[in-house]
Tab-separated table of C-alpha atoms in Angstrom:
chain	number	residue	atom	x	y	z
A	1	UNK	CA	-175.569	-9.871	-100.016
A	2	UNK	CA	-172.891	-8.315	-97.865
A	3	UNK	CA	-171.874	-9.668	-94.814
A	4	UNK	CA	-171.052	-6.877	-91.769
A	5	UNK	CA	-167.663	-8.899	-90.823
A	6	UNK	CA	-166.657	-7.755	-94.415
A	7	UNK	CA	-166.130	-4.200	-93.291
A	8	UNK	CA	-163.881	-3.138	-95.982
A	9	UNK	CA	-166.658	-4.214	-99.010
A	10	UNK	CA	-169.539	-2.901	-96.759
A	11	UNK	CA	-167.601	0.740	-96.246
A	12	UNK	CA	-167.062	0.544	-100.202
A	13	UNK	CA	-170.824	0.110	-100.863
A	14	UNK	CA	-172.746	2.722	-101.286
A	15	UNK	CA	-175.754	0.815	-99.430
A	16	UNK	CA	-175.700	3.389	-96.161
A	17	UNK	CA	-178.430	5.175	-95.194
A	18	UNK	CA	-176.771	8.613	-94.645
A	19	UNK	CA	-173.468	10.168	-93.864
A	20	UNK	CA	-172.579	8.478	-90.430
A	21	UNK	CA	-171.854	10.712	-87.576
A	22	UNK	CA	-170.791	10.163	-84.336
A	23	UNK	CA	-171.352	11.765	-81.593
A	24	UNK	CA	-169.098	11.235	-78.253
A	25	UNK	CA	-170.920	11.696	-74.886
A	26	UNK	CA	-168.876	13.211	-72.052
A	27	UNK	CA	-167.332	10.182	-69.895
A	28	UNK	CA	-167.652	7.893	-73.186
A	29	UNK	CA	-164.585	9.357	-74.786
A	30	UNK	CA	-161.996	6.547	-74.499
A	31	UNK	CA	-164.460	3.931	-75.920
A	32	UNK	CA	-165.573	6.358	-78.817
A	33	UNK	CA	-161.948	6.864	-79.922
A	34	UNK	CA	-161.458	3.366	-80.312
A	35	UNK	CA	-164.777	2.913	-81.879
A	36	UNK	CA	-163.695	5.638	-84.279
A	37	UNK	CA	-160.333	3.636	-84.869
A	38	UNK	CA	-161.854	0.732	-86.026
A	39	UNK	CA	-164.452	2.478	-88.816
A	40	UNK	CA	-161.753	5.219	-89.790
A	41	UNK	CA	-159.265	1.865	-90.367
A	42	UNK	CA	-161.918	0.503	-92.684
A	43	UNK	CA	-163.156	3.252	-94.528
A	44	UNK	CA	-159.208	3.894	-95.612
A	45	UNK	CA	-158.859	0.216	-96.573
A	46	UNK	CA	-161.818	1.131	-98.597
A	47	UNK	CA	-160.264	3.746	-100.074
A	48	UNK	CA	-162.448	6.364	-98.582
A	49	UNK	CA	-160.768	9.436	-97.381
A	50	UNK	CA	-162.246	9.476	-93.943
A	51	UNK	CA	-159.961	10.595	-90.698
A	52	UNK	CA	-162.787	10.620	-88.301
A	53	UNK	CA	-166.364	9.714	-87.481
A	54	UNK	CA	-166.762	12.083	-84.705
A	55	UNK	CA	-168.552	15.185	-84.510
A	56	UNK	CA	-167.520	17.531	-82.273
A	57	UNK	CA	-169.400	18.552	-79.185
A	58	UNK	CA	-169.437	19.006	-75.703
A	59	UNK	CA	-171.780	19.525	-72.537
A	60	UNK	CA	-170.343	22.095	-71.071
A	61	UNK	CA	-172.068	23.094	-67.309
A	62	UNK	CA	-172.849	26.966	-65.648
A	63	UNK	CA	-171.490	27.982	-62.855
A	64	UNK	CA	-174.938	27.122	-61.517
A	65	UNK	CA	-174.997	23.594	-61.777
A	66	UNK	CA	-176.844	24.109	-65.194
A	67	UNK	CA	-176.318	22.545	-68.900
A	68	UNK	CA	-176.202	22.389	-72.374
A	69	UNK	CA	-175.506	20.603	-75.019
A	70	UNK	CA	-173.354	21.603	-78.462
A	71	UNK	CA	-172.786	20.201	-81.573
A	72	UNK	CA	-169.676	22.143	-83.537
A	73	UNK	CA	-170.813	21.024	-86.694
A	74	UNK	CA	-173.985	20.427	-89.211
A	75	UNK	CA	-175.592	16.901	-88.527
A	76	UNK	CA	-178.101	17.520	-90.815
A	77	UNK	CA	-179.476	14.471	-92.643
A	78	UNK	CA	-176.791	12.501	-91.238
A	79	UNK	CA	-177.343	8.876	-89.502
A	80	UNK	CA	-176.358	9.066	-86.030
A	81	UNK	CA	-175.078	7.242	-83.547
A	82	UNK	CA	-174.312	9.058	-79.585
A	83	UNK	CA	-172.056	6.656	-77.856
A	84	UNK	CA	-172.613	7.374	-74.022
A	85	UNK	CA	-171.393	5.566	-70.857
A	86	UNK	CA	-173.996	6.145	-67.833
A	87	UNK	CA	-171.450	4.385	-65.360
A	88	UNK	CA	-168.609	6.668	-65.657
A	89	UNK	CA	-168.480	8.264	-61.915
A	90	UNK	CA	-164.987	9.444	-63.151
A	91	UNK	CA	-166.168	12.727	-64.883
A	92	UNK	CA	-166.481	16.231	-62.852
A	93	UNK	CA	-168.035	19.956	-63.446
A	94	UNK	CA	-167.772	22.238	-61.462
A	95	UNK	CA	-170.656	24.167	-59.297
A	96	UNK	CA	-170.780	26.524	-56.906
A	97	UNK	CA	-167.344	26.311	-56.537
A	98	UNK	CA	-167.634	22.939	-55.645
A	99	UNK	CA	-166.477	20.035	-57.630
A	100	UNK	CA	-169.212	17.112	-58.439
A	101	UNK	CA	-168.648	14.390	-60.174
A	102	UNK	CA	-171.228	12.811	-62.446
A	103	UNK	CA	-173.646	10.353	-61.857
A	104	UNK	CA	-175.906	8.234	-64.161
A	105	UNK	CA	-178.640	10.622	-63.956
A	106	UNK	CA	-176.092	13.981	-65.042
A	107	UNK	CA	-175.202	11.443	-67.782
A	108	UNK	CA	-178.971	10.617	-68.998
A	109	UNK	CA	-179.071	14.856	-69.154
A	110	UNK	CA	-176.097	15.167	-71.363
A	111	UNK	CA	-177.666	12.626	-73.720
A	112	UNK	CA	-181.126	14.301	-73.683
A	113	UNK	CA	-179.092	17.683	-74.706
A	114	UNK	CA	-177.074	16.284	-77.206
A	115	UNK	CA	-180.532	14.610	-78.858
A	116	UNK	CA	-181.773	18.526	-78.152
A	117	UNK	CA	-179.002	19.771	-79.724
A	118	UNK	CA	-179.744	17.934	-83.086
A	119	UNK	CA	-182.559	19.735	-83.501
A	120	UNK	CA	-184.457	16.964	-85.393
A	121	UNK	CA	-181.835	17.784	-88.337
A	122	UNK	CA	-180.888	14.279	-88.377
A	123	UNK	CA	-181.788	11.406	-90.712
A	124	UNK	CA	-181.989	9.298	-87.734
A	125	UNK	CA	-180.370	8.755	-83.922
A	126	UNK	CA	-179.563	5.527	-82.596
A	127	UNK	CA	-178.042	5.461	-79.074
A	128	UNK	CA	-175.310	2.825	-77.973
A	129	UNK	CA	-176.105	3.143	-74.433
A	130	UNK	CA	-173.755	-0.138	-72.965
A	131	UNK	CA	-174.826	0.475	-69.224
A	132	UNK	CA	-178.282	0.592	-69.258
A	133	UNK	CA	-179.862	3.988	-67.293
A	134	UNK	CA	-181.264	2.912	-64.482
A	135	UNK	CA	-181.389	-0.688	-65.544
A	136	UNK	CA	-181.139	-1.919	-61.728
A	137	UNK	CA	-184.538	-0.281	-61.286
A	138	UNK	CA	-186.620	-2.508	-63.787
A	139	UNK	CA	-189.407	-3.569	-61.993
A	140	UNK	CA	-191.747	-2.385	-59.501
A	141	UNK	CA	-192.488	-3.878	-55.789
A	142	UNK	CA	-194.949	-1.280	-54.111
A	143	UNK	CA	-194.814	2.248	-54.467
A	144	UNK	CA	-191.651	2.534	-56.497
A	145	UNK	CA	-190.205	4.429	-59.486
A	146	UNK	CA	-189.811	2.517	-62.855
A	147	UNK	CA	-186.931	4.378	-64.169
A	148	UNK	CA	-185.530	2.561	-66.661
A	149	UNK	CA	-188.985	1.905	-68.726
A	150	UNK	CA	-189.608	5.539	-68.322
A	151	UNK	CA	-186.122	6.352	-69.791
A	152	UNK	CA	-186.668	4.196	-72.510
A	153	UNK	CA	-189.889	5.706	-73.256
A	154	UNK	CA	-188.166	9.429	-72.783
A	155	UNK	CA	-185.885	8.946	-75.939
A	156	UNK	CA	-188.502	7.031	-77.786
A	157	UNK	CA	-190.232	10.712	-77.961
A	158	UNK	CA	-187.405	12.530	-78.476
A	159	UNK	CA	-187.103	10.963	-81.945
A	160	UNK	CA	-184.242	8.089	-80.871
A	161	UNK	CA	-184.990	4.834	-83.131
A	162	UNK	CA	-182.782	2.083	-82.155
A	163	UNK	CA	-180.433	1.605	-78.330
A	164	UNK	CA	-177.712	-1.002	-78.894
A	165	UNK	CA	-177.255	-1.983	-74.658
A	166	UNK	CA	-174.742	-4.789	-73.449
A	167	UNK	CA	-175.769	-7.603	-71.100
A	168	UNK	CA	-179.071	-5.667	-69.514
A	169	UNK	CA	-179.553	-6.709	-66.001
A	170	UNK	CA	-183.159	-7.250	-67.778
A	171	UNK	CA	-183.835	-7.207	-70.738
A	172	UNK	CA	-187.155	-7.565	-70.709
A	173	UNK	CA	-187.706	-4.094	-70.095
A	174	UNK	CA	-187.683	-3.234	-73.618
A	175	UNK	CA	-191.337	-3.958	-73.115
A	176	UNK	CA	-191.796	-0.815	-72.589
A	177	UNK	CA	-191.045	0.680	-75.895
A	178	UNK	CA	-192.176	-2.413	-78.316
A	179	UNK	CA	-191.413	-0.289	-81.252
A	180	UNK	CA	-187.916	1.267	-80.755
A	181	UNK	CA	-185.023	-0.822	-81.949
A	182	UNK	CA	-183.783	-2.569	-79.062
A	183	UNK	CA	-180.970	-4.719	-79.103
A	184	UNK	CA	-179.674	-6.482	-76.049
A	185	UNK	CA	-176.291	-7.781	-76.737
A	186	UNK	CA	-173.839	-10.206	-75.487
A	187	UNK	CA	-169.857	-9.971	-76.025
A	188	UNK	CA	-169.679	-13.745	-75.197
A	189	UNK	CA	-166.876	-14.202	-78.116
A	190	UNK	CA	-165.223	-11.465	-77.162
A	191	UNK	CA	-164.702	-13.110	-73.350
A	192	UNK	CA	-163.952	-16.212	-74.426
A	193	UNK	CA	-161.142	-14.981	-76.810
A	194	UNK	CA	-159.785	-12.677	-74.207
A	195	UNK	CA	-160.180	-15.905	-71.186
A	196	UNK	CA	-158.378	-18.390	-73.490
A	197	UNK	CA	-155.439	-16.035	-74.794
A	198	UNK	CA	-155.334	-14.905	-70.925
A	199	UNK	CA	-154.375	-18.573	-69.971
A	200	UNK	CA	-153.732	-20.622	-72.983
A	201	UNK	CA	-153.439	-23.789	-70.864
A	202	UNK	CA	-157.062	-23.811	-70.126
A	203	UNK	CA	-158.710	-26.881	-71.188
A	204	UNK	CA	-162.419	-26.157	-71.425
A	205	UNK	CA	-164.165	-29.579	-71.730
A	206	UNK	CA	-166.549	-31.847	-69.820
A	207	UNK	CA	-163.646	-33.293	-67.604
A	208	UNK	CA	-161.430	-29.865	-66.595
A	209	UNK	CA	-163.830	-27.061	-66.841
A	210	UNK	CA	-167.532	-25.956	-65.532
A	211	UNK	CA	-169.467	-23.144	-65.904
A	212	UNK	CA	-171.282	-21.737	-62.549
A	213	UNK	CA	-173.859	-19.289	-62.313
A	214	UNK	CA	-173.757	-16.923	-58.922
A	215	UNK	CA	-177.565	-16.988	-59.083
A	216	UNK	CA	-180.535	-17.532	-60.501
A	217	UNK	CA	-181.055	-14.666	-62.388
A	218	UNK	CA	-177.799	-15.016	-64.255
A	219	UNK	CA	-178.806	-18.686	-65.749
A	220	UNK	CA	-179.364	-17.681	-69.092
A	221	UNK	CA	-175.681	-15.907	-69.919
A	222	UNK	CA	-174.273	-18.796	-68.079
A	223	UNK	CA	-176.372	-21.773	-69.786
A	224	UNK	CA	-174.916	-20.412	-73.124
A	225	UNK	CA	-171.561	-20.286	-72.168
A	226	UNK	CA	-172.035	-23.986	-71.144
A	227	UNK	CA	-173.618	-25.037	-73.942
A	228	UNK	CA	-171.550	-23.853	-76.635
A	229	UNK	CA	-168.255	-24.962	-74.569
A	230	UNK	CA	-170.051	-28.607	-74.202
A	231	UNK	CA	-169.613	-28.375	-70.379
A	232	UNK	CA	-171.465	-28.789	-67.286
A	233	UNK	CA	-173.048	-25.924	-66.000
A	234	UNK	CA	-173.644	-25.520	-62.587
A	235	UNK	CA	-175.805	-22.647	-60.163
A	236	UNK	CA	-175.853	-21.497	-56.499
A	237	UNK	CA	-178.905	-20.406	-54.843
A	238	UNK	CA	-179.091	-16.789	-52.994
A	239	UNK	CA	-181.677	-17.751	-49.772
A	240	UNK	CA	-182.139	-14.194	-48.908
A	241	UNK	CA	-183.628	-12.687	-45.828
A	242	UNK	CA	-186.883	-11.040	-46.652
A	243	UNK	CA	-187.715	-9.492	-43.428
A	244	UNK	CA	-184.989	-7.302	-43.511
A	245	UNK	CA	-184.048	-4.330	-46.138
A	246	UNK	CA	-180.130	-3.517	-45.996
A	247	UNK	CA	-178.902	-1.055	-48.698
A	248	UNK	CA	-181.938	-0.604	-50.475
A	249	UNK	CA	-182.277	-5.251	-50.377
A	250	UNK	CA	-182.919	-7.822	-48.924
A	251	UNK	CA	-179.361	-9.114	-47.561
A	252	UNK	CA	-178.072	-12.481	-48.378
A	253	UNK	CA	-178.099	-15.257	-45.972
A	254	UNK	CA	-176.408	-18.129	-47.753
A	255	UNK	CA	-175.257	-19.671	-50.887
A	256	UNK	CA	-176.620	-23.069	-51.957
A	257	UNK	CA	-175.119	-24.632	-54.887
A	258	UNK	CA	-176.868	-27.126	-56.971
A	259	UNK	CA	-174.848	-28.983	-59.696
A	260	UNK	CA	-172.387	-31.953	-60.169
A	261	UNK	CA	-168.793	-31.400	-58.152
A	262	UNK	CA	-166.321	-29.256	-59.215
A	263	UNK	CA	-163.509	-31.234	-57.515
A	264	UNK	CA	-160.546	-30.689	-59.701
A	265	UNK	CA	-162.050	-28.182	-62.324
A	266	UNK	CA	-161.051	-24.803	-63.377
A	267	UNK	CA	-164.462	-22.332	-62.773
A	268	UNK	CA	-166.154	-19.995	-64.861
A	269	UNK	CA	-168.411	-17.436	-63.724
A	270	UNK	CA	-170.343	-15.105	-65.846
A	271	UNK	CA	-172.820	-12.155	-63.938
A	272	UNK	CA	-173.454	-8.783	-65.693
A	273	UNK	CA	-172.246	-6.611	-62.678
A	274	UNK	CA	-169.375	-6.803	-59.873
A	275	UNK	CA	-170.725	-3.615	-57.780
A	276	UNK	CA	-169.567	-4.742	-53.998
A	277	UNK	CA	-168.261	-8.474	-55.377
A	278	UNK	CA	-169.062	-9.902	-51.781
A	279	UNK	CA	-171.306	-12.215	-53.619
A	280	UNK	CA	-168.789	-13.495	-56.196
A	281	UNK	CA	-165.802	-13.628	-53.533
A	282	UNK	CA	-168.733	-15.622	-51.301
A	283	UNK	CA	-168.938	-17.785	-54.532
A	284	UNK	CA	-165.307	-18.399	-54.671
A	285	UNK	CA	-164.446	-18.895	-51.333
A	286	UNK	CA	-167.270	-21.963	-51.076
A	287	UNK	CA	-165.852	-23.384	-54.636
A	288	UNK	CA	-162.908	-23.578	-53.182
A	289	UNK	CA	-164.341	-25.279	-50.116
A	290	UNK	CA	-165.818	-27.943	-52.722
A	291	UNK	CA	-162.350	-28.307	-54.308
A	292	UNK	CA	-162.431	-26.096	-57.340
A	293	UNK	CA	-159.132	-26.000	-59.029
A	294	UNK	CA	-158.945	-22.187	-60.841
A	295	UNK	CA	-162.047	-19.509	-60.642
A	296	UNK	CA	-162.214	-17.201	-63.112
A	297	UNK	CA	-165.022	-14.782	-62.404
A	298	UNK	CA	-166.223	-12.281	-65.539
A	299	UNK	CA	-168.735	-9.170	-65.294
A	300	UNK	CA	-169.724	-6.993	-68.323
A	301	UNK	CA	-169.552	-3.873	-65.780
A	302	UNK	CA	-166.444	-4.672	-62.918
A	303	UNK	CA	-167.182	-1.361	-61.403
A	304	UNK	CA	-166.192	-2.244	-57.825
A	305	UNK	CA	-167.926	0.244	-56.017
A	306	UNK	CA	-166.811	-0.637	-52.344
A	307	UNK	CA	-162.807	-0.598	-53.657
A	308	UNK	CA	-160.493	-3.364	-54.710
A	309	UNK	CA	-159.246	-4.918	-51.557
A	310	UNK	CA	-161.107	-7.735	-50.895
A	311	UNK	CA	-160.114	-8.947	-54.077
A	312	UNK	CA	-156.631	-8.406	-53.783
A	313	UNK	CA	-157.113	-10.701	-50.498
A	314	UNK	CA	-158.887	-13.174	-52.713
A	315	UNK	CA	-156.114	-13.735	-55.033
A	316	UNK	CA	-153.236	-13.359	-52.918
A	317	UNK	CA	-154.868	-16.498	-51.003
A	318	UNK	CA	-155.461	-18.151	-54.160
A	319	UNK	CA	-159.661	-18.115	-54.183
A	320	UNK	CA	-159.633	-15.704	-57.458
A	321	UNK	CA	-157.281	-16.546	-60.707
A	322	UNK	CA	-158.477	-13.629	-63.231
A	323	UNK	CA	-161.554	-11.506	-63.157
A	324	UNK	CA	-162.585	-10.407	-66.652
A	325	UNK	CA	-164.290	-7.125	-67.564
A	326	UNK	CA	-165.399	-5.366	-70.373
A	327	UNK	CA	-164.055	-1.577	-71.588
A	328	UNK	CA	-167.649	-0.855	-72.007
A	329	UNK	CA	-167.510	1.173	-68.917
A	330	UNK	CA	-165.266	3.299	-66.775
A	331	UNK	CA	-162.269	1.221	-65.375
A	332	UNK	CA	-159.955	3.080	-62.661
A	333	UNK	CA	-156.652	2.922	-63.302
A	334	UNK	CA	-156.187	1.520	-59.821
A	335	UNK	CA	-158.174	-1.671	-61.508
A	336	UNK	CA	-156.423	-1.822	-64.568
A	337	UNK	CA	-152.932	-2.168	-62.838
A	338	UNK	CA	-153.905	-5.077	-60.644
A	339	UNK	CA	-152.341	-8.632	-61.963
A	340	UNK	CA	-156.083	-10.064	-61.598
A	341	UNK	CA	-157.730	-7.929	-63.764
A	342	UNK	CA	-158.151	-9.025	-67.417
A	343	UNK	CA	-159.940	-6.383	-70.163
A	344	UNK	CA	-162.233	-7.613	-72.737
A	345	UNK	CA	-162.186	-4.793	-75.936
A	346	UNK	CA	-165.598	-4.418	-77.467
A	347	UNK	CA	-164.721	-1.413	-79.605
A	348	UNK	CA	-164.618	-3.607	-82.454
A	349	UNK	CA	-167.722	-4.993	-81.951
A	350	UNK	CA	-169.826	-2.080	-81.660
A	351	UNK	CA	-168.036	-0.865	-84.535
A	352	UNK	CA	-169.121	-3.351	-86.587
A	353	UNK	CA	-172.873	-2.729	-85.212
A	354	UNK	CA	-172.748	0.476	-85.737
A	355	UNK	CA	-171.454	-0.291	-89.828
A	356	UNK	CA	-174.260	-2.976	-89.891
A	357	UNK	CA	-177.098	-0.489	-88.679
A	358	UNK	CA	-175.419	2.172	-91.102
A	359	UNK	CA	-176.277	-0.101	-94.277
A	360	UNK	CA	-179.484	-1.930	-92.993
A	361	UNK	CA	-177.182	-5.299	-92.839
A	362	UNK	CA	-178.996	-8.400	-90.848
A	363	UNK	CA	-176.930	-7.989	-87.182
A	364	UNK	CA	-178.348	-11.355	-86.561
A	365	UNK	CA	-174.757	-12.766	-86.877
A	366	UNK	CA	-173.404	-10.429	-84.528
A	367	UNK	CA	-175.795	-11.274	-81.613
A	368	UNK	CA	-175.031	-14.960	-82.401
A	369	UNK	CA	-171.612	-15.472	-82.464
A	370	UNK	CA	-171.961	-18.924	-82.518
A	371	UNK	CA	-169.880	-20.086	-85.398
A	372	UNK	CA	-167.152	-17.833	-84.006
A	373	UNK	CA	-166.909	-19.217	-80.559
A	374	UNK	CA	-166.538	-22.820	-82.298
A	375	UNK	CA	-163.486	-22.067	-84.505
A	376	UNK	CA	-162.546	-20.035	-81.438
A	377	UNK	CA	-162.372	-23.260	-79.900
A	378	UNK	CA	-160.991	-25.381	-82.599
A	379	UNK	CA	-158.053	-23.031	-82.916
A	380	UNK	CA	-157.204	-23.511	-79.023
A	381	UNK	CA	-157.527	-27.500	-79.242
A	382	UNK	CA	-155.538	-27.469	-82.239
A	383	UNK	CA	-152.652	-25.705	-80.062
């Protein structure tokens, strides 16, 4: 049976369901070209005379405000797979004379067109949707929208079989379409290779490293981290004010941290999102009240929405060592030039998803990384 890692001997097969195709959503660009790197690189090791992936399209807007979507060339009984990136608030069109830029919803549209624009032609559509649309708005408390399951159930009916999503602030909102393929994945390998090759002194064991999650609804990401490290694992409590709504919340009163002491010890902590980071810097400052030696904070989106100085603050005083983010989003360049900031590439991971889904391989291993992260480990002790 193949095995996905084996890229070259899967792309030599001839085990794929169809041609594969991909299809680049506006404000997804840089991460599809990387994507298409990685799968163009194997199919020439396999001797397959393939330059590109991509299909050519684009969303191009009306002076109006209104959209379409366009695909340059036939897709017709090919498998494929629209790589979009709903968090990209770096993208612009023009209307009225007036320049917007995009927002999650705008994106969701594109994606809807460029499903449109298929025409049904395709053998199948999968969509590798990282930030999930409208993920922060997953469950319902009085008379509220459920956007998220309704999105999910929107695509569902336009034909879309399987969404590949990273780190979903919950996942268990693929309840909503129980038979659409829904994977819910976690680049934990990925941050640990890109945290230990960051600072190769780190010494993540029981007596000079703990993992902390920022709250309780991060425990399971951070429990796994702990447990395939072999280290303590540690939470803090959000005691929230619930008579008060600030910013569409309830605002947070204090942190309350429940775990052994992190006197001495270098700090990980894992969340999904940095959006303001005043809980994370609240996090960091109190560790380092406790006596934390090094805090290295990680989100799957660092998308920083109220700007970067109170972080630079943070690390000039010492509170912050490295924050770690993903590419699976937008990054401003402002971000990428600060000393702090440390990117974790999952091109090469969704490539090898995308190969996996491509010739009906088991991704099983690919959600798991567990052997990985232990001769990940073995290689750094062996230093």
């Amino acid at each position: 049976m193949l095995h996905v890692n084996n890229a070259k001997d899967v792309m030599a097969s001839d085990t794929s369901v169809a041609e594969l195709g991909l299809l680049v959503a506006p404000g997804a660009v840089e991460l599809g070209k990387l994507i298409d790197a990685h799968l163009s690189r194997w199919a020439k090791e396999a001797g397959r005379d393939e330059d590109t992936f991509i299909i050519p399209s684009e969303c191009p807007r009306f002076s109006s405000g209104d959209g379409k979507g366009m695909i340059k060339q036939t897709v017709r009984g090919d498998d494929l797979f629209i790589i979009t990136d709903m968090g990209n608030y770096n993208c612009t069109y023009t209307m009225f004379g007036h320049e917007n830029y995009m927002s999650p919803d705008d994106h969701f549209q594109d994606l809807k067109r460029l499903i449109q624009a298929a025409s049904g032609k395709a053998h199948r559509i999968s969509v590798i949707m990282p930030m999930l649309y409208g993920s922060r708005q997953h469950r319902r408390s009085y008379r509220e929208s459920l956007d998220c399951a309704f999105a999910l159930q929107e695509l569902q009916n336009m034909g879309v079989e399987n969404l590949i999503t990273f780190d979903a602030h919950d996942p268990r909102v693929q309840n909503a379409v129980p038979i659409m393929g829904f994977d819910n994945v976690m680049p934990t390998y990925q941050v640990l290779k890109a945290l230990l090759h960051s600072f190769p002194d780190l010494k993540p064991d029981r007596d000079n490293f703990m993992v902390i999650s920022p709250d309780e609804g991060a425990m399971n990401r951070n429990m796994y981290y702990a447990s395939v490290m072999g280290v303590n694992l540690g939470m803090f409590y959000k005691r929230r004010d619930y008579s008060r709504i600030v910013n569409g919340r309830n605002p947070i009163v204090a942190h309350e941290y429940l775990g052994e002491s992190v006197q001495g010890k270098d700090v990980f902590i894992a969340d999904d999102i940095i959006s303001s980071g005043e809980s994370m810097l609240d996090i960091g400052y109190e560790l380092k009240r406790r006596g934390a030696n090094r805090i290295f904070a990680y989100a799957t989106y660092a998308i920083f929405t109220n700007g970067l100085d109170s972080f630079d603050k943070a690390y000039k005083e010492g509170i912050i060592t490295g924050v770690f983010g993903t590419n699976l989003t937008y990054r401003s360049p402002e971000l990428l030039s600060r000393p702090w900031f440390h990117e974790v590439d999952v091109s090469k991971y969704i490539a090898y998803f995308i190969l996996a889904l491509n010739n009906d391989i088991s991704v099983s291993n690919i959600i798991d990384p567990h052997e990985k992260i232990q001769q990940l480990l073995a290689a750094h002790y062996g230093k």
